[in-house]
């Protein structure tokens, strides 16, 4: 059989499916069922007892390590077993040419089998752990826009090949108005071989938040499991997630997100004991639990980890509970901030977020979004975050605005939309305060309120300022401040002076603004005589105002600490 697989560069390629058909786990396929419960010689893949059958009443069983890829069709294939794939030297140009189709090595992805095996990276004890027989079923929801063909297929097959069929209700693919030809009829044809897969097409670009909502709206499983469309689920990934939801429907369970290298497509194991956190201004990050904490709590590497903020892409949540929580704020556009929104909502309104180390899913982390944003990317994310801040942060929202999103303070300049429903929802659910969240869920977070100043080191070349006088606070009034004096623009610039701080003077206000890459921030003054940036002289002997140049290394300023005093 052949399937039209791809239409690239205007050319249609017809690619034969390998002689040996793809394995698909499905309840309607008795051979596959037999196969999944068959014992295997490879202890890595072992766990289902020899003649076990699925028992659906009460009781418990060892987590099922179902994996139809354990005897791969082609053991010599590129990238097989999650190994790094090598680009032949005459293909390097092709790799570069195709990179932007997905902002990762698309050439290699296309070489790698869509049902490749990957190493079982779970902590040792996971294959022995017990889960309930009567776990809830799940609908897996992938939303995507212009996803690379081979990567999308690998995501889907990894779910089909490594999930107990009786727990997988369906896979819902939500096409967020992709522009690629190959994602149209070809995708329908391909997926029609896979009875559990449903495709939903959005009529206009909605962004991932509303696309997920469209998938959730038609889902029939007891639990919703959201995944990105460039992932590979690992052995035994599903049951440990569903087990947590089964134990308490207000638990929202996230797998450990492992790394599929964007360069060589290898599957990389990540460190244990990581949790999701945020820094001001609501920037997501990972943080490793301290050894003290692990010791004090007698934590094993397979124990669930309480997680202040989820990364966003991969999690399981009880379907009804998702709606009780008001799902996502549908006013969030395209990409970004929805992970903060749902995280604060879950914790403050009575739920919990956990990372489950026995559940592991690889994800291709890309350097850039491979799709277009209908509006400016940065403004879109800022606007989303401002919605979250306005609804959930209470008085702490100053710490958000005070750290870079200055122009949003002028609400007339940026329309963040109507928030009535969201504020109403928070009241109706009687959610706790953001202070409660900080005290109870994320006490390590430094969130100074009355004194919003943080100790700031302006890191750059040696400056004219003497070393002892190089510490400045960036305050929520947008002042770059040292004791009682503030950095100000002299006249119309370009020179700077230190003046007594005065909140009424616009020439004292600086916008600390992240540009596309979040690490790079510019100190911008918008008043005198126009929007200009702080620039260090190349020799480190001066600081002046210059026209803003996002690429200039001399205009990048980093605030290193955020202290309470
Ligand atoms: C992370 C999350 C992602 C989401 C995002 C913030 C992980 C692994 N990924 O960024 O799920 O929470 O943070 O919003 O935690 N998509 C659409 N329509 C759009 C844009 C994106 O359908 O307009 C799809 C996209 O094809 C992908 C998913 O949404 O499957 C997530 O997008 P991403 O992979 O670009 O986000 P990522 O991993 O950088
Ligand atoms: Mn992603």
XYZ file of C-alpha atoms and ligand atoms in Angstrom:
605
model
C 0.000 0.000 0.000
C 1.081 3.550 -0.537
C 0.181 6.742 1.174
C 0.763 10.225 -0.097
C 3.009 11.275 2.685
C 4.235 14.651 1.999
C 3.967 17.612 -0.229
C 7.073 19.668 0.019
C 8.469 22.370 -2.168
C 5.419 22.054 -4.340
C 6.285 18.441 -5.161
C 4.174 15.551 -4.101
C 6.017 12.517 -2.861
C 4.360 9.136 -2.782
C 6.048 7.024 -0.175
C 5.342 3.324 0.258
C 4.584 2.113 3.742
C 7.144 -0.520 4.733
C 6.158 -4.085 3.796
C 5.714 -5.010 7.381
C 2.643 -3.111 8.555
C 2.744 -0.807 11.526
C 1.602 -2.389 14.729
C -1.383 -0.789 16.296
C -2.656 -1.564 19.749
C -6.364 -1.698 19.604
C -9.025 -3.547 21.479
C -10.468 -4.726 18.196
C -7.178 -6.379 17.328
C -6.928 -9.615 19.354
C -3.424 -10.403 18.133
C -2.126 -7.114 19.350
C -3.823 -7.632 22.688
C -2.218 -11.041 23.026
C 1.090 -9.563 22.106
C 1.034 -6.840 24.696
C 0.520 -9.219 27.545
C 3.151 -11.617 26.301
C 6.175 -11.849 28.585
C 9.389 -10.634 27.109
C 12.949 -11.750 27.597
C 14.154 -8.208 27.881
C 13.907 -7.314 31.584
C 13.818 -3.619 30.701
C 10.486 -4.058 29.043
C 9.172 -6.654 31.441
C 6.384 -6.182 33.876
C 3.078 -7.645 32.775
C 2.763 -11.148 34.217
C 2.891 -13.971 31.670
C -0.781 -14.736 31.194
C -2.375 -11.659 32.670
C -5.606 -10.384 31.320
C -7.023 -6.968 31.921
C -8.996 -7.066 35.119
C -11.388 -4.198 35.332
C -12.892 -4.636 38.745
C -11.285 -3.722 42.014
C -7.786 -4.737 42.831
C -4.407 -3.682 41.725
C -1.838 -4.799 39.206
C 1.734 -4.035 38.319
C 1.877 -1.140 35.924
C 1.620 -2.548 32.401
C 4.784 -1.970 30.412
C 3.031 -2.306 27.077
C 5.300 -1.507 24.222
C 4.685 -2.645 20.699
C 8.003 -1.199 19.612
C 10.076 -3.516 21.733
C 10.853 -5.679 18.690
C 11.356 -2.862 16.201
C 10.582 -3.533 12.568
C 14.026 -2.368 11.580
C 16.703 -2.486 14.247
C 19.215 -0.768 11.998
C 17.022 2.206 11.214
C 18.299 5.713 11.774
C 17.612 6.887 15.333
C 16.335 3.469 16.389
C 16.246 2.889 20.185
C 16.325 6.651 20.660
C 19.935 6.858 19.609
C 21.468 9.939 18.059
C 21.029 9.910 14.313
C 23.931 10.935 12.122
C 23.586 13.193 9.127
C 25.664 12.008 6.163
C 28.013 14.773 5.075
C 26.321 15.182 1.691
C 23.005 15.848 3.436
C 24.084 18.704 5.646
C 22.794 21.318 3.259
C 19.430 19.573 3.168
C 19.324 19.603 6.961
C 19.875 23.354 6.912
C 17.324 23.887 4.153
C 14.638 22.033 6.004
C 15.418 23.244 9.523
C 12.847 26.032 9.513
C 9.986 23.692 8.670
C 10.001 22.791 12.358
C 12.997 24.545 13.916
C 14.642 21.203 14.531
C 16.305 18.539 12.406
C 13.336 17.779 10.147
C 15.564 15.888 7.730
C 16.501 13.370 10.431
C 12.985 13.149 11.791
C 11.848 11.994 8.362
C 14.500 9.231 8.355
C 13.542 7.847 11.754
C 10.778 5.210 11.944
C 7.484 6.644 13.161
C 7.342 3.756 15.627
C 10.925 3.696 16.812
C 11.853 2.157 20.161
C 13.242 4.396 22.885
C 15.034 3.477 26.107
C 12.907 2.887 29.181
C 14.201 5.741 31.340
C 11.923 5.273 34.317
C 13.415 5.008 37.815
C 14.113 1.378 38.623
C 11.151 0.775 40.914
C 8.516 2.060 38.484
C 8.014 -1.228 36.668
C 7.187 -2.851 40.013
C 4.760 -0.212 41.210
C 1.095 -1.062 41.517
C -1.883 0.739 40.030
C -5.611 0.120 40.266
C -7.386 -2.164 37.807
C -10.284 0.233 37.435
C -8.436 3.296 36.240
C -10.393 5.935 34.340
C -10.106 6.100 30.546
C -8.495 9.013 28.802
C -8.846 11.036 25.634
C -5.462 12.192 24.380
C -5.624 15.626 22.781
C -2.942 16.877 20.427
C -3.434 20.312 18.967
C -1.065 21.416 16.251
C -0.425 24.014 13.636
C 1.831 23.155 10.703
C 3.491 20.309 12.564
C 6.140 18.290 10.725
C 4.548 15.168 9.264
C 6.924 12.513 10.606
C 6.972 14.098 14.053
C 3.206 14.286 14.287
C 2.940 10.632 13.279
C 5.588 9.577 15.755
C 3.658 11.370 18.511
C 0.464 9.522 17.631
C 2.135 6.114 17.255
C 3.967 6.489 20.545
C 0.601 6.857 22.267
C -0.949 3.935 20.381
C 2.028 1.676 20.945
C 2.622 2.352 24.604
C -0.826 2.866 26.121
C -3.070 0.093 27.457
C -5.837 0.004 24.824
C -8.625 -0.299 27.369
C -7.553 3.005 28.928
C -7.122 4.910 25.700
C -10.569 6.080 24.666
C -9.417 8.043 21.650
C -6.809 10.359 20.256
C -8.122 13.740 19.147
C -6.031 15.719 16.689
C -7.051 19.358 16.598
C -5.725 21.067 13.496
C -5.410 24.733 14.365
C -5.882 25.894 10.774
C -2.598 24.570 9.404
C -1.445 25.919 6.088
C 0.575 22.888 4.950
C -0.945 20.875 2.173
C 0.309 17.552 3.571
C -1.766 18.018 6.725
C -5.021 18.033 4.763
C -6.312 14.997 2.855
C -3.134 13.011 3.432
C -3.599 13.198 7.139
C -7.204 12.051 6.853
C -6.121 9.119 4.708
C -3.307 8.129 7.014
C -5.339 8.392 10.195
C -8.243 6.462 8.725
C -6.104 3.338 9.313
C -6.166 4.104 13.024
C -9.679 3.710 14.388
C -9.007 5.525 17.637
C -7.842 8.716 15.986
C -10.278 11.564 15.324
C -9.384 14.774 13.526
C -10.976 18.130 14.282
C -10.323 20.995 11.878
C -10.624 24.544 13.103
C -11.935 27.000 10.532
C -9.595 29.741 11.587
C -6.457 29.997 13.618
C -7.420 29.921 17.282
C -4.134 29.412 19.066
C -3.284 26.467 21.223
C -5.511 27.436 24.136
C -8.774 27.553 22.231
C -7.635 24.613 20.082
C -7.263 22.503 23.222
C -10.704 23.640 24.329
C -12.139 22.530 20.989
C -10.604 19.079 21.501
C -11.774 18.849 25.096
C -15.320 19.769 24.078
C -15.773 16.560 22.061
C -13.676 14.254 24.274
C -15.406 11.194 25.696
C -12.743 9.851 28.056
C -12.989 10.291 31.818
C -9.680 12.095 31.821
C -8.223 14.602 29.372
C -4.569 14.137 28.529
C -3.030 17.039 26.637
C 0.185 16.510 24.698
C 2.281 18.607 22.302
C 2.424 17.310 18.734
C 6.185 16.585 18.731
C 6.569 14.118 21.553
C 7.267 10.437 22.192
C 5.527 8.764 25.090
C 7.731 6.317 26.938
C 6.964 2.832 28.228
C 4.326 2.743 30.949
C 3.667 6.467 30.707
C -0.113 6.470 31.027
C -1.157 4.386 34.011
C 0.870 6.314 36.618
C -0.817 9.539 35.479
C -4.304 8.053 35.558
C -3.591 6.457 38.929
C -3.071 9.872 40.514
C -6.308 11.214 39.056
C -8.053 8.063 40.224
C -6.716 8.568 43.759
C -8.024 12.123 43.843
C -9.787 13.775 40.937
C -8.387 17.146 41.928
C -4.873 15.958 41.229
C -3.487 17.111 37.912
C -0.669 14.813 36.845
C 2.250 15.736 34.607
C 4.828 13.334 33.182
C 8.520 14.091 33.435
C 9.312 15.921 30.213
C 12.425 14.424 28.680
C 14.361 15.868 25.810
C 14.343 14.761 22.205
C 17.362 16.542 20.812
C 16.448 19.083 18.145
C 19.813 18.389 16.490
C 20.248 14.612 16.396
C 16.784 13.468 17.543
C 18.247 11.324 20.327
C 16.076 10.639 23.372
C 17.786 12.171 26.398
C 17.038 11.240 29.994
C 16.628 14.260 32.270
C 17.607 14.679 35.937
C 15.291 13.520 38.670
C 13.622 15.734 41.260
C 12.800 18.650 38.963
C 9.771 20.795 39.448
C 8.234 23.661 37.521
C 8.479 27.140 39.012
C 8.242 30.727 37.860
C 10.229 33.875 38.299
C 9.067 37.455 37.866
C 7.588 38.523 35.536
C 5.846 35.113 35.341
C 8.650 33.382 33.488
C 8.441 29.597 33.660
C 11.516 27.605 34.684
C 12.731 24.317 36.141
C 14.253 23.965 39.563
C 15.807 20.922 41.244
C 14.604 20.000 44.727
C 17.334 20.557 47.306
C 19.066 17.556 48.844
C 17.889 18.696 52.254
C 14.316 18.667 51.114
C 14.667 15.218 49.564
C 16.245 13.838 52.755
C 13.833 15.515 55.093
C 10.868 14.111 53.219
C 12.451 10.686 52.655
C 11.754 11.049 48.967
C 12.396 8.241 46.527
C 13.134 8.974 42.882
C 9.750 7.563 41.896
C 7.683 9.697 44.306
C 5.323 12.322 42.870
C 6.681 15.853 43.112
C 4.429 18.766 44.023
C 4.801 21.327 41.318
C 3.994 25.060 41.754
C 3.633 25.634 38.012
C 3.285 23.156 35.172
C 5.273 23.537 31.957
C 1.965 23.600 30.130
C 2.040 21.054 27.354
C 1.695 17.645 28.907
C -0.779 16.740 31.637
C -3.762 14.624 32.610
C -6.801 16.128 34.291
C -10.194 14.714 35.184
C -12.499 15.929 32.417
C -15.334 17.062 34.653
C -12.910 18.702 37.050
C -11.348 20.605 34.143
C -14.727 22.182 33.468
C -15.514 22.728 37.136
C -12.354 24.813 37.210
C -13.632 26.811 34.274
C -11.166 25.139 31.852
C -8.816 27.734 30.355
C -9.487 31.415 30.083
C -10.673 31.412 26.445
C -9.441 34.984 26.117
C -5.843 33.768 25.991
C -4.462 34.001 22.472
C -2.178 31.784 20.390
C 0.564 30.720 22.787
C 1.914 31.402 26.255
C 0.703 32.125 29.765
C -2.002 29.453 29.841
C 0.285 27.233 31.943
C 0.456 29.989 34.592
C -3.283 30.494 34.429
C -4.203 26.870 34.905
C -1.523 26.334 37.523
C -2.647 29.204 39.751
C -6.242 28.208 39.213
C -5.652 24.584 40.173
C -3.703 25.335 43.339
C -5.733 28.327 44.535
C -9.067 26.628 43.891
C -8.425 23.393 45.766
C -6.414 21.162 43.421
C -2.832 19.982 43.165
C -0.262 19.660 40.412
C 2.190 16.795 40.525
C 5.045 15.566 38.385
C 4.987 11.781 38.220
C 8.524 10.377 37.735
C 7.236 6.976 36.586
C 5.594 8.676 33.619
C 8.013 10.007 31.022
C 7.438 11.694 27.707
C 10.094 13.048 25.359
C 9.522 16.466 23.763
C 11.409 18.313 21.059
C 12.336 21.695 22.550
C 12.711 24.141 19.700
C 14.704 27.339 19.718
C 11.879 29.216 18.035
C 8.200 28.776 17.328
C 8.014 27.238 13.857
C 4.655 28.866 13.090
C 3.607 32.461 12.592
C 1.914 34.517 15.264
C -1.103 36.427 13.884
C 0.034 39.425 15.954
C 3.381 40.362 17.450
C 4.693 37.404 19.471
C 5.919 39.323 22.450
C 2.808 41.457 22.732
C 0.656 38.339 22.521
C 2.453 36.666 25.409
C 2.509 39.855 27.476
C -1.170 40.346 26.951
C -1.923 36.766 28.006
C 0.230 37.137 31.109
C -1.401 40.440 31.971
C -4.796 38.713 31.905
C -3.442 36.092 34.279
C -1.908 38.727 36.543
C -5.098 40.767 36.685
C -7.231 37.796 37.646
C -4.942 35.784 39.922
C -2.091 37.817 41.390
C -3.987 40.201 43.705
C -1.668 42.882 45.068
C 1.332 40.924 43.779
C 0.609 42.000 40.247
C 2.882 44.991 40.858
C 5.778 42.557 40.874
C 4.735 41.392 37.465
C 4.230 44.814 35.943
C 7.200 46.223 37.802
C 9.484 43.817 36.125
C 9.227 44.558 32.523
C 5.704 44.932 31.301
C 5.637 48.621 31.852
C 3.633 49.672 28.866
C 0.773 47.490 30.007
C 0.314 49.733 33.015
C -1.192 52.087 30.554
C -4.299 50.009 30.030
C -5.528 52.303 27.309
C -2.507 51.412 25.188
C -2.961 47.657 25.359
C -6.346 46.104 25.372
C -6.168 42.941 27.430
C -9.851 42.245 26.896
C -12.743 41.707 29.234
C -12.006 39.868 32.472
C -15.439 39.872 34.089
C -16.039 36.145 33.567
C -12.658 35.174 34.923
C -12.966 37.328 38.023
C -16.493 36.045 38.540
C -15.258 32.453 38.245
C -12.605 32.987 40.882
C -15.248 34.326 43.248
C -17.679 31.550 42.485
C -15.082 28.854 43.128
C -14.087 30.625 46.358
C -10.451 30.334 45.414
C -7.748 31.223 47.904
C -5.517 34.287 47.659
C -2.242 34.539 45.794
C -0.604 35.112 49.160
C -1.919 31.734 50.270
C -0.429 30.193 47.133
C 2.947 31.785 47.802
C 2.947 30.774 51.470
C 1.778 27.221 50.946
C 2.723 26.088 47.478
C 5.793 28.081 46.597
C 7.260 29.513 49.832
C 10.738 29.737 48.279
C 9.523 32.442 45.939
C 10.763 35.876 46.805
C 7.848 38.226 46.440
C 8.565 41.411 48.338
C 5.509 43.580 48.502
C 6.000 46.769 50.412
C 9.577 47.151 49.291
C 9.406 46.141 45.718
C 12.998 47.060 45.041
C 15.269 44.220 44.154
C 18.998 44.341 44.431
C 20.137 44.754 40.908
C 23.567 44.320 39.489
C 23.968 45.939 36.180
C 26.239 43.456 34.521
C 28.316 44.719 31.707
C 31.803 45.862 30.990
C 33.600 47.819 33.684
C 31.612 51.026 33.927
C 32.485 54.598 34.760
C 30.763 54.039 38.048
C 32.982 52.857 40.853
C 32.502 49.193 41.774
C 30.955 49.940 45.160
C 28.400 52.130 43.466
C 27.370 49.638 40.819
C 24.405 48.216 42.669
C 21.055 49.512 41.576
C 17.504 48.615 42.386
C 14.943 48.350 39.663
C 11.745 49.295 41.416
C 8.164 48.728 40.506
C 7.904 52.437 39.795
C 10.362 51.690 36.982
C 13.166 53.553 38.651
C 16.747 52.413 38.406
C 17.574 53.446 41.873
C 20.403 53.643 44.372
C 19.447 54.775 47.852
C 17.614 58.033 47.181
C 18.899 58.799 43.724
C 17.701 57.516 40.388
C 19.246 57.168 36.957
C 17.833 59.958 34.794
C 18.271 61.339 31.325
C 19.993 64.674 31.251
C 18.029 67.070 29.109
C 17.323 65.382 25.822
C 20.215 62.966 26.284
C 22.359 61.212 25.414
C 24.022 61.705 28.810
C 22.718 60.370 32.064
C 22.756 61.752 35.549
C 21.727 60.650 39.023
C 18.850 62.707 40.386
C 16.755 62.552 43.524
C 14.011 60.001 42.892
C 10.643 61.482 42.131
C 7.734 59.359 40.991
C 6.158 62.192 39.043
C 9.084 62.647 36.656
C 8.811 60.630 33.459
C 12.520 60.962 32.646
C 13.280 58.735 35.628
C 11.239 55.835 34.359
C 12.838 52.939 32.525
C 11.247 50.040 30.845
C 13.072 46.780 31.398
C 11.822 44.886 28.453
C 12.497 41.354 27.332
C 12.864 41.079 23.607
C 12.191 37.878 21.661
C 14.676 35.851 23.597
C 13.596 36.187 27.198
C 17.163 36.407 28.460
C 17.947 39.557 26.628
C 16.494 42.641 28.185
C 16.762 46.253 27.251
C 16.515 49.253 29.474
C 14.477 51.657 27.478
C 13.478 55.191 28.224
C 10.456 56.307 26.258
C 10.387 60.026 26.903
C 13.480 61.882 25.918
C 13.325 62.719 23.081
C 11.826 59.423 21.920
C 12.074 55.756 22.794
C 15.779 55.061 23.315
C 17.915 52.414 24.984
C 20.659 52.447 27.538
C 23.936 51.515 25.898
C 27.363 50.820 27.339
C 30.327 52.259 25.448
C 32.400 49.619 23.685
C 35.385 50.436 25.881
C 33.319 50.341 29.014
C 34.036 53.971 29.690
C 30.580 55.409 29.264
C 26.865 54.787 29.407
C 24.644 56.694 27.033
C 21.237 56.736 25.441
C 21.245 55.374 21.918
C 18.656 54.341 19.386
C 17.374 50.905 20.316
C 19.015 48.059 18.471
C 17.696 44.645 19.485
C 20.856 42.976 18.189
C 23.328 45.153 20.065
C 25.205 43.347 22.825
C 25.896 46.712 24.433
C 22.208 47.286 25.097
C 21.535 44.105 27.027
C 21.044 44.487 30.739
C 20.363 41.737 33.181
C 18.938 41.992 36.661
C 20.484 39.195 38.648
C 18.732 39.163 41.993
C 15.350 39.881 43.386
C 15.805 40.553 47.068
C 13.403 41.364 49.819
C 15.478 44.152 51.336
C 5.366 25.185 26.151
C 4.460 23.975 26.271
C 3.259 24.200 25.383
C 2.501 25.431 25.846
C 3.469 26.607 25.803
C 2.932 27.878 26.362
C 5.564 21.916 26.963
C 6.372 20.768 26.542
N 5.181 22.771 25.966
O 5.889 25.547 24.915
O 2.380 23.104 25.438
O 1.989 25.239 27.140
O 4.609 26.332 26.575
O 1.750 28.241 25.788
O 5.254 22.064 28.119
N -0.072 25.200 18.657
C -1.312 25.370 18.065
N -1.699 26.630 17.697
C -0.910 27.733 17.894
C 0.338 27.556 18.520
C 0.728 26.273 18.911
O -2.045 24.400 17.879
O -1.301 28.829 17.533
C 0.349 23.847 19.075
C 1.736 23.432 18.596
O 1.683 22.855 17.314
C 2.159 22.456 19.679
C 1.465 22.993 20.930
O 0.452 23.868 20.487
O 1.728 21.157 19.458
C 2.433 23.728 21.845
O 3.170 24.697 21.121
P 4.775 24.702 21.144
O 5.298 23.341 20.998
O 5.238 25.720 20.173
O 5.032 25.202 22.612
P 6.380 24.959 23.502
O 6.694 23.522 23.589
O 7.420 25.871 23.012
Mn 6.272 21.946 22.209
